[in-house]
Tab-separated table of C-alpha atoms in Angstrom:
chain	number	residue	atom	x	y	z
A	1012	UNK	CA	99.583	86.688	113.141
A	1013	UNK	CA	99.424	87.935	116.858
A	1014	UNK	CA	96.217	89.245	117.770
A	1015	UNK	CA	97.539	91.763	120.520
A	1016	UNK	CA	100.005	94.042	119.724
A	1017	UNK	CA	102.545	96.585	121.483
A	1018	UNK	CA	103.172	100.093	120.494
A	1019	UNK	CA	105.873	101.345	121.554
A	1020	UNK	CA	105.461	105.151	121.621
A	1021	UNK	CA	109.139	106.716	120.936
A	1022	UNK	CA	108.246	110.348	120.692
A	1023	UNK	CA	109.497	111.392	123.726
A	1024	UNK	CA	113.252	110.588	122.982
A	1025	UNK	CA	113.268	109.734	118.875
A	1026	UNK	CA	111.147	112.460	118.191
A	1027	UNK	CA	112.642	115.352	120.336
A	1028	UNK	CA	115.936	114.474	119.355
A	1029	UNK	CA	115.772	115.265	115.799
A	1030	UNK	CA	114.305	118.544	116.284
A	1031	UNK	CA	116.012	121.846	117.745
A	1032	UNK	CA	113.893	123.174	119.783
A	1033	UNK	CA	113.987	121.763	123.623
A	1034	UNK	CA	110.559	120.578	124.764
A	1035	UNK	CA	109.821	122.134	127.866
A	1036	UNK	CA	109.814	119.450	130.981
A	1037	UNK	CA	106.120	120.100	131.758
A	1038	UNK	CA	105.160	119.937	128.257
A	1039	UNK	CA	106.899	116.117	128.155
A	1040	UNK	CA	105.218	115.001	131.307
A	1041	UNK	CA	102.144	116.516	130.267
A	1042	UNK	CA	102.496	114.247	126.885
A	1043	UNK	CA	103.397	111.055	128.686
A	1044	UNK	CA	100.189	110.932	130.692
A	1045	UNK	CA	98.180	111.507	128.380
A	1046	UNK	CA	99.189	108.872	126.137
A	1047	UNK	CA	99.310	106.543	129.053
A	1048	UNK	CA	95.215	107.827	130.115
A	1049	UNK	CA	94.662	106.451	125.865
A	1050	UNK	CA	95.984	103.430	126.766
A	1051	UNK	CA	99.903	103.538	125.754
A	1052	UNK	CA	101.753	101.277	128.158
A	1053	UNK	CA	105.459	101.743	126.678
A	1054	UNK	CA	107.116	104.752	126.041
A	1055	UNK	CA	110.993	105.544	124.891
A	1056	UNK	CA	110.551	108.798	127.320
A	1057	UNK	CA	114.996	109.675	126.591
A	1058	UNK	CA	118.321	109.187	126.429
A	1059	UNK	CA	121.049	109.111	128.648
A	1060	UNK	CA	123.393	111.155	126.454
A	1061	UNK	CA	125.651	113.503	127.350
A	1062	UNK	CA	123.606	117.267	126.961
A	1063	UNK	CA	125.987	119.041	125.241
A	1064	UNK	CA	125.412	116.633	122.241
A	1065	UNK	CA	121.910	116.299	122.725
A	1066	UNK	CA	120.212	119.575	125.038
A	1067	UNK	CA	116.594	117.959	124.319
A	1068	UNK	CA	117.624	114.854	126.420
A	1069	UNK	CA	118.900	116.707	129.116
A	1070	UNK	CA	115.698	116.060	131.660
A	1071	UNK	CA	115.478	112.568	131.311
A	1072	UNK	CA	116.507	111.389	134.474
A	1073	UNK	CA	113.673	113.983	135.701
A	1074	UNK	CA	111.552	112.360	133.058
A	1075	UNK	CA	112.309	108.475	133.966
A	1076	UNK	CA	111.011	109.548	137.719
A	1077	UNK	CA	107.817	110.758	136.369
A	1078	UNK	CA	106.827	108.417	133.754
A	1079	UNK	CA	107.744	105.701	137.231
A	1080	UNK	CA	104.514	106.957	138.807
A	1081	UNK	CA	102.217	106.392	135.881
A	1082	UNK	CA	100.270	103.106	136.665
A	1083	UNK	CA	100.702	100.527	134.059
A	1084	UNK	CA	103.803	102.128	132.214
A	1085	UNK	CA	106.715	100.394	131.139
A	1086	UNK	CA	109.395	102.915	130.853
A	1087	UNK	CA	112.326	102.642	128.295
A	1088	UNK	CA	115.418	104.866	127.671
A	1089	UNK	CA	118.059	104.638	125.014
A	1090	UNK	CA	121.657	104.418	126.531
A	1091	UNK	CA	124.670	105.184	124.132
A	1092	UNK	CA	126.913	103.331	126.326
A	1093	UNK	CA	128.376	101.272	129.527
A	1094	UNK	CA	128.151	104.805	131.079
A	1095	UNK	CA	124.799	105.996	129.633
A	1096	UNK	CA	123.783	102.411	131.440
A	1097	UNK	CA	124.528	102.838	134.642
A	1098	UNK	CA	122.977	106.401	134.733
A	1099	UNK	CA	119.730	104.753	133.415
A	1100	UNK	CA	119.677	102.054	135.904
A	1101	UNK	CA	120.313	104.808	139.083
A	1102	UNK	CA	117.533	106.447	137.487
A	1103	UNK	CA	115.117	103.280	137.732
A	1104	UNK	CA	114.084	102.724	134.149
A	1105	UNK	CA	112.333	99.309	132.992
A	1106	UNK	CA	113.868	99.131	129.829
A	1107	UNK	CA	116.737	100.217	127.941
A	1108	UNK	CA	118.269	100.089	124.348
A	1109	UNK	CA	121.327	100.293	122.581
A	1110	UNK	CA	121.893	101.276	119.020
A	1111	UNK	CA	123.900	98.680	117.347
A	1112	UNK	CA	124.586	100.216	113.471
A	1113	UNK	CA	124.978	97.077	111.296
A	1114	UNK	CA	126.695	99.422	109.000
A	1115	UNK	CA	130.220	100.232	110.413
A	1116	UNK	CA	130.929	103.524	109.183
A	1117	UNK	CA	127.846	104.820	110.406
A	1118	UNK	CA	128.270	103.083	113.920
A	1119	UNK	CA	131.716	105.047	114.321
A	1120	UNK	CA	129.784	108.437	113.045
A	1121	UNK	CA	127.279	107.620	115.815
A	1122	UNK	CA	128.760	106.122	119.125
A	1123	UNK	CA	132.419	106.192	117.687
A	1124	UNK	CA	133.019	102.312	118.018
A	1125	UNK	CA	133.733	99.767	115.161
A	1126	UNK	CA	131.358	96.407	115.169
A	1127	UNK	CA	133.764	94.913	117.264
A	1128	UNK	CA	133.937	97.649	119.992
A	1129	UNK	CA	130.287	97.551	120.084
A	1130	UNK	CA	129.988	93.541	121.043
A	1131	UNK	CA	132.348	94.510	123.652
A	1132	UNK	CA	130.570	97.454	124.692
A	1133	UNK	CA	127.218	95.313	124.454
A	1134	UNK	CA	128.570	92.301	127.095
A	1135	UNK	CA	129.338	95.014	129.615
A	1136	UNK	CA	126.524	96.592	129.209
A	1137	UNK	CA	124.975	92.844	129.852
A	1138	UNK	CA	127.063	91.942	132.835
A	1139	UNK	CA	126.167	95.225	134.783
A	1140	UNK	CA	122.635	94.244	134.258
A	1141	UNK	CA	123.000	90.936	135.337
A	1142	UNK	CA	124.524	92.011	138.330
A	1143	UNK	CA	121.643	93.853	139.551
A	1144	UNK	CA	119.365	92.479	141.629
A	1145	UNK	CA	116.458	90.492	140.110
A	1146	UNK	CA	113.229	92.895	141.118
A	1147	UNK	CA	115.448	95.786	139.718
A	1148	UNK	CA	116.956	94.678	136.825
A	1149	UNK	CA	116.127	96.121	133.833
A	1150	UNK	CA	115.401	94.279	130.288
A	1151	UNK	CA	118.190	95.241	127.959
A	1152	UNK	CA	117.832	95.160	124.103
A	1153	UNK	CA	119.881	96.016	121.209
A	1154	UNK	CA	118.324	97.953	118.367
A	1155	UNK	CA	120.363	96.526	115.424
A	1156	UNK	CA	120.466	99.859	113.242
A	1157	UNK	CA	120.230	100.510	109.459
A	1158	UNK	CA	119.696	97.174	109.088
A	1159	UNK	CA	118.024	97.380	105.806
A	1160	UNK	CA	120.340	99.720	104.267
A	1161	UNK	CA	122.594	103.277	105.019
A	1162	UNK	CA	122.671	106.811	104.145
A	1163	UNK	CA	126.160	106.454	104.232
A	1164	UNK	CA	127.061	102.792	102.968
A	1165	UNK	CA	124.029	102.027	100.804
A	1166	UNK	CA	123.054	98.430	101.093
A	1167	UNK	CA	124.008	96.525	104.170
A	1168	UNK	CA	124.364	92.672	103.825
A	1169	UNK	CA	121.929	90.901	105.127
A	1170	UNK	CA	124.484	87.936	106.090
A	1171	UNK	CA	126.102	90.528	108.173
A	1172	UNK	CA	123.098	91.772	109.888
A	1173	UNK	CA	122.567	87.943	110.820
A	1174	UNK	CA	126.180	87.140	112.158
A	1175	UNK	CA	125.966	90.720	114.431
A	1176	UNK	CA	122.129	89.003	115.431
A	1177	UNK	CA	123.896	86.066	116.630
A	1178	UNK	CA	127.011	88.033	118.359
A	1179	UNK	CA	124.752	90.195	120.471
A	1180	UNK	CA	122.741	87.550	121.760
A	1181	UNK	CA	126.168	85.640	122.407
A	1182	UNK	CA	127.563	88.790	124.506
A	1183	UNK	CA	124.597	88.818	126.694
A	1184	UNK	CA	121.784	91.049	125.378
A	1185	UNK	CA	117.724	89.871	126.326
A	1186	UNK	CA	117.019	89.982	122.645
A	1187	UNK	CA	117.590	92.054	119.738
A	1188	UNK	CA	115.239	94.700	117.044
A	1189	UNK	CA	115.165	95.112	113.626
A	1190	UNK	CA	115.407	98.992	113.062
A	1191	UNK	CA	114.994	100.395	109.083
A	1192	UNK	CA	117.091	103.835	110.467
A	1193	UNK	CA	117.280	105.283	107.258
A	1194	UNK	CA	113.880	104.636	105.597
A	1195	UNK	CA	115.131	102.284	103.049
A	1196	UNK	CA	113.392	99.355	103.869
A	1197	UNK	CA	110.445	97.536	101.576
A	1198	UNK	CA	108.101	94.891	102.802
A	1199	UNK	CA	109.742	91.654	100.807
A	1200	UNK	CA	112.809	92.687	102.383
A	1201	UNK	CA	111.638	92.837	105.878
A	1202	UNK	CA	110.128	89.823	105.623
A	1203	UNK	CA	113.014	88.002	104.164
A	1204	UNK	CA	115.406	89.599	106.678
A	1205	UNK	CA	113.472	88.850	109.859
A	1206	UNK	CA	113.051	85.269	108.708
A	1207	UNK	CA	116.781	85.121	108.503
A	1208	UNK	CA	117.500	86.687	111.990
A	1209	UNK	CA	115.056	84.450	113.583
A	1210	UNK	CA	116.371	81.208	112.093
A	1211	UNK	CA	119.496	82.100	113.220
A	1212	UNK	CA	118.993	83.133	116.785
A	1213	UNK	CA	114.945	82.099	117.359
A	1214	UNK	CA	111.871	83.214	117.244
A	1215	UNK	CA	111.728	84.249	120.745
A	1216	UNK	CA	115.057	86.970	120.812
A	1217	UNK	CA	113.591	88.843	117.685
A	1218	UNK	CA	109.873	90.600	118.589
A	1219	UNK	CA	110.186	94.353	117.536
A	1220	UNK	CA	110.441	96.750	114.881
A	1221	UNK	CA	111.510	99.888	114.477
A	1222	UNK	CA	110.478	101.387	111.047
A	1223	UNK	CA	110.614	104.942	109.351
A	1224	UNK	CA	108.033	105.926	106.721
A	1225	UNK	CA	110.534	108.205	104.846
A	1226	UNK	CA	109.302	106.448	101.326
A	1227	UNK	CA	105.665	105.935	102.071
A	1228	UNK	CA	106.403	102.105	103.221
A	1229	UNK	CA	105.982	102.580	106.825
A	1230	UNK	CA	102.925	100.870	107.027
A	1231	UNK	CA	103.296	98.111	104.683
A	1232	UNK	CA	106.593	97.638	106.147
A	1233	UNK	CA	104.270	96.778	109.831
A	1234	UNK	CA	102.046	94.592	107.723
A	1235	UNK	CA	104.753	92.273	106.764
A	1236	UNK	CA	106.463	92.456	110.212
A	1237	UNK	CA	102.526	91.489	111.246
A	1238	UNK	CA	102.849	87.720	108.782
A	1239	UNK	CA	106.442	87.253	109.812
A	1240	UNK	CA	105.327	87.100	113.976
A	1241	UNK	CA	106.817	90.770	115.199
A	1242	UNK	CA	104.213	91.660	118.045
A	1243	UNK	CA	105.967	95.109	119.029
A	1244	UNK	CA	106.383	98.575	116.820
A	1245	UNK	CA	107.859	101.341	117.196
A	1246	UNK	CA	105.957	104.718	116.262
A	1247	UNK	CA	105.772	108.144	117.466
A	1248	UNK	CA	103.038	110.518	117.934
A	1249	UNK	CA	102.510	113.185	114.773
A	1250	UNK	CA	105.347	110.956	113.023
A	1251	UNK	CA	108.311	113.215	114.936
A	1252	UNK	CA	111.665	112.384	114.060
A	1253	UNK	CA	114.281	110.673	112.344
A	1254	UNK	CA	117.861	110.221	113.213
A	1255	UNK	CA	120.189	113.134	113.817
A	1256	UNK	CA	123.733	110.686	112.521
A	1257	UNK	CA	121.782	109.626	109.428
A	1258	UNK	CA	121.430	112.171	107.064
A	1259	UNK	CA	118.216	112.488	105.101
A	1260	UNK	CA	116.398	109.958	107.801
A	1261	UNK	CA	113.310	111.289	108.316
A	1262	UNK	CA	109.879	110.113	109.111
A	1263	UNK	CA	109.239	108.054	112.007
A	1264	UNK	CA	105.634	106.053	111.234
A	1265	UNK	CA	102.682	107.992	112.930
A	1266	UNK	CA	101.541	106.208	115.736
A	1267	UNK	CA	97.764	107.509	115.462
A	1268	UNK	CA	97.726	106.358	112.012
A	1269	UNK	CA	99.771	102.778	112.866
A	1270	UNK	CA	96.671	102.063	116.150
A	1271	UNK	CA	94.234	102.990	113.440
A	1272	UNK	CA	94.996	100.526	111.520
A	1273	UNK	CA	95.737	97.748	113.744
A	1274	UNK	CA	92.329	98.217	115.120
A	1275	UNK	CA	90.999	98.231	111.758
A	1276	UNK	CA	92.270	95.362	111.059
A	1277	UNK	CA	90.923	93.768	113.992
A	1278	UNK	CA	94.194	93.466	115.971
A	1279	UNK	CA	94.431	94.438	120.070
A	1280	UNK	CA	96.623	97.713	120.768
A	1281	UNK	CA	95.000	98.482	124.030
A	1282	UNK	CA	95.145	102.351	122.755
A	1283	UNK	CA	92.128	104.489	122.643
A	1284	UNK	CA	92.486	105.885	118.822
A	1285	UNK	CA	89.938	108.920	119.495
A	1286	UNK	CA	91.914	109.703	122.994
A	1287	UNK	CA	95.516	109.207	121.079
A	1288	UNK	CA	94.373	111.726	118.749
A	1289	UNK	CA	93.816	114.599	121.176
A	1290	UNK	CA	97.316	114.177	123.075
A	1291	UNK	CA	98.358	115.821	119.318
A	1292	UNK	CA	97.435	119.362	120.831
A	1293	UNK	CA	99.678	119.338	123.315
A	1294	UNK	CA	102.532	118.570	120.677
A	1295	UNK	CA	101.031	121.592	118.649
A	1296	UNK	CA	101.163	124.042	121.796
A	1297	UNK	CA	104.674	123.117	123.004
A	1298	UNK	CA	106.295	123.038	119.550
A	1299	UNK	CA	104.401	125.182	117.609
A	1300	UNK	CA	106.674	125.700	114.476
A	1301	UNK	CA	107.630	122.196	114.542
A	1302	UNK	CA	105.137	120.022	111.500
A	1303	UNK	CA	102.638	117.589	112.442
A	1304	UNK	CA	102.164	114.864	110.393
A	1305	UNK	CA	99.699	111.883	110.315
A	1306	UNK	CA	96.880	111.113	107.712
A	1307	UNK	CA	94.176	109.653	110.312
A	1308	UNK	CA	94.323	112.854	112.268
A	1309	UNK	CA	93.885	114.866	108.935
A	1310	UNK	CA	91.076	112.534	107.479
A	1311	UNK	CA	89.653	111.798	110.730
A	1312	UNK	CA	88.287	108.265	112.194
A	1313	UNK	CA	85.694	106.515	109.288
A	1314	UNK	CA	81.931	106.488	110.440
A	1315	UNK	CA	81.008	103.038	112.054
A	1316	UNK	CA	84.866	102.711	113.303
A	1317	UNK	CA	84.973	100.242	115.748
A	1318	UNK	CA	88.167	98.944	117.980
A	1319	UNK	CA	89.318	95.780	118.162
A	1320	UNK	CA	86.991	93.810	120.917
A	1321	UNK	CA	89.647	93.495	123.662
């Protein structure tokens, strides 16, 4: 089991986007560095989607130029496409993701491309990159979506999730995610199904997670990601969002409660728990109807907790 572990925090953009109300711009910068001053160094801070589908992504640009300045923060963005690409490479970022739904009819319902379009759509996407120049280019992965099951399809094979594995990493892309979209996912399957990915395209192109804790499994879910090797999760702060294409996805893993217990368990987040768990208030001031969730923040931090020696 790795002993240090990256958080990604994807609040900012996963969060936001499945809620109505638009954060204010201040209100997201304000939330950013703060997470970076707990120790954070990876945050999803947008999208490069076209506003009129998705207002609360409209200031990411502005947001990519801010999170820049923080010291020590990689910055990631989710692109939708070749075009949602370039616009996140003018704007600088570090990092940037694609969606890749293993299940087709939910790919067309989100991006409007069959599995085929998207490989296509993926090596472009790879080539642009490539032709940047070497201090600017940005790390590209592919989140490979309800990969452990769909709202709309119900099971997905897992011998399809491993041949679209293999055909990303063929059309270019740095390396690839496991994401449980829809909540369905349970710790034997996660475990079998990143085994199979990695034997098919290595150990090395398969390092992150991105997990929902719609069912309660959220956290298990990490724990066997933890004994298969992953070394990067997904969460967001006060468990925010879902996805917006995936009906009855909800519940993105709290990342206060996923550093508590990484820490607990003796593992190396580099986040300050007690610091994470006061960037909360500025959630509750600049969405105040919006639900919090998260059971460390509720039960608060045991006596004698200690963080992982770094």
């Amino acid at each position: 089991m790795t002993q240090t572990i990256l958080i990604s925090e994807v609040g900012p953009r996963d969060g936001l986007q499945s809620i109505n109300m638009v954060m204010p711009t201040e209100a997201k910068k304000a939330w950013i560095k703060a997470e970076v001053e707990a120790g954070v160094s990876e945050i999803e801070v947008g999208s490069f989607v076209p506003p009129k589908l998705l207002p609360q992504m409209a200031d990411t640009a502005e947001i990519v130029a801010y999170a820049k300045t923080l010291p020590g923060l990689d910055v990631v963005a989710l692109i939708p496409n070749l075009k949602g690409a370039e616009r996140a490479i003018a704007a600088g970022v570090d990092k940037m993701s694609i969606p890749f739904s293993m299940s087709e009819t939910h790919s067309i319902k989100n991006v409007r491309k069959d599995h085929a379009a998207m490989v296509s759509e993926i090596r472009a996407i790879a080539e642009l990159v490539a032709a940047q120049p070497k201090a600017s280019r940005p790390h590209f992965e592919v989140g490979l979506s309800t990969a452990f099951g769909c709202t709309i399809e119900g099971p997905v094979a897992e011998d399809q999730v491993v041949r679209l594995a293999e055909a990303t990493i063929e059309a270019g892309a740095a390396e690839v995610g496991l994401s449980d979209t829809t909540g369905y996912a349970n710790p034997q399957q996660v475990r079998r199904l990143v085994r199979k990915v990695k034997a098919a395209i290595g150990d090395a192109l398969l390092n992150t997670l991105h997990l929902h804790n719609t069912r309660g499994l959220g956290l298990a879910n990490v724990v066997a990601g933890l004994e298969e090797g992953i070394s990067t999760f997904d969460a967001s702060l006060c468990g925010l969002g879902g996805c917006p294409f995936a009906p009855g996805a909800s519940g993105n893993i709290v990342t206060e409660d996923l550093v508590f217990m990484l820490e607990a368990m003796g593992l190396e987040t580099g986040i300050d728990v007690e610091k994470l768990l006061q960037v909360r208030e500025i959630l509750r001031q600049a969405l105040p109807d919006e639900p919090l969730y998260g059971f460390t923040p509720d039960a608060g931090l045991p006596l004698g907790f200690e963080r992982a020696a770094a």
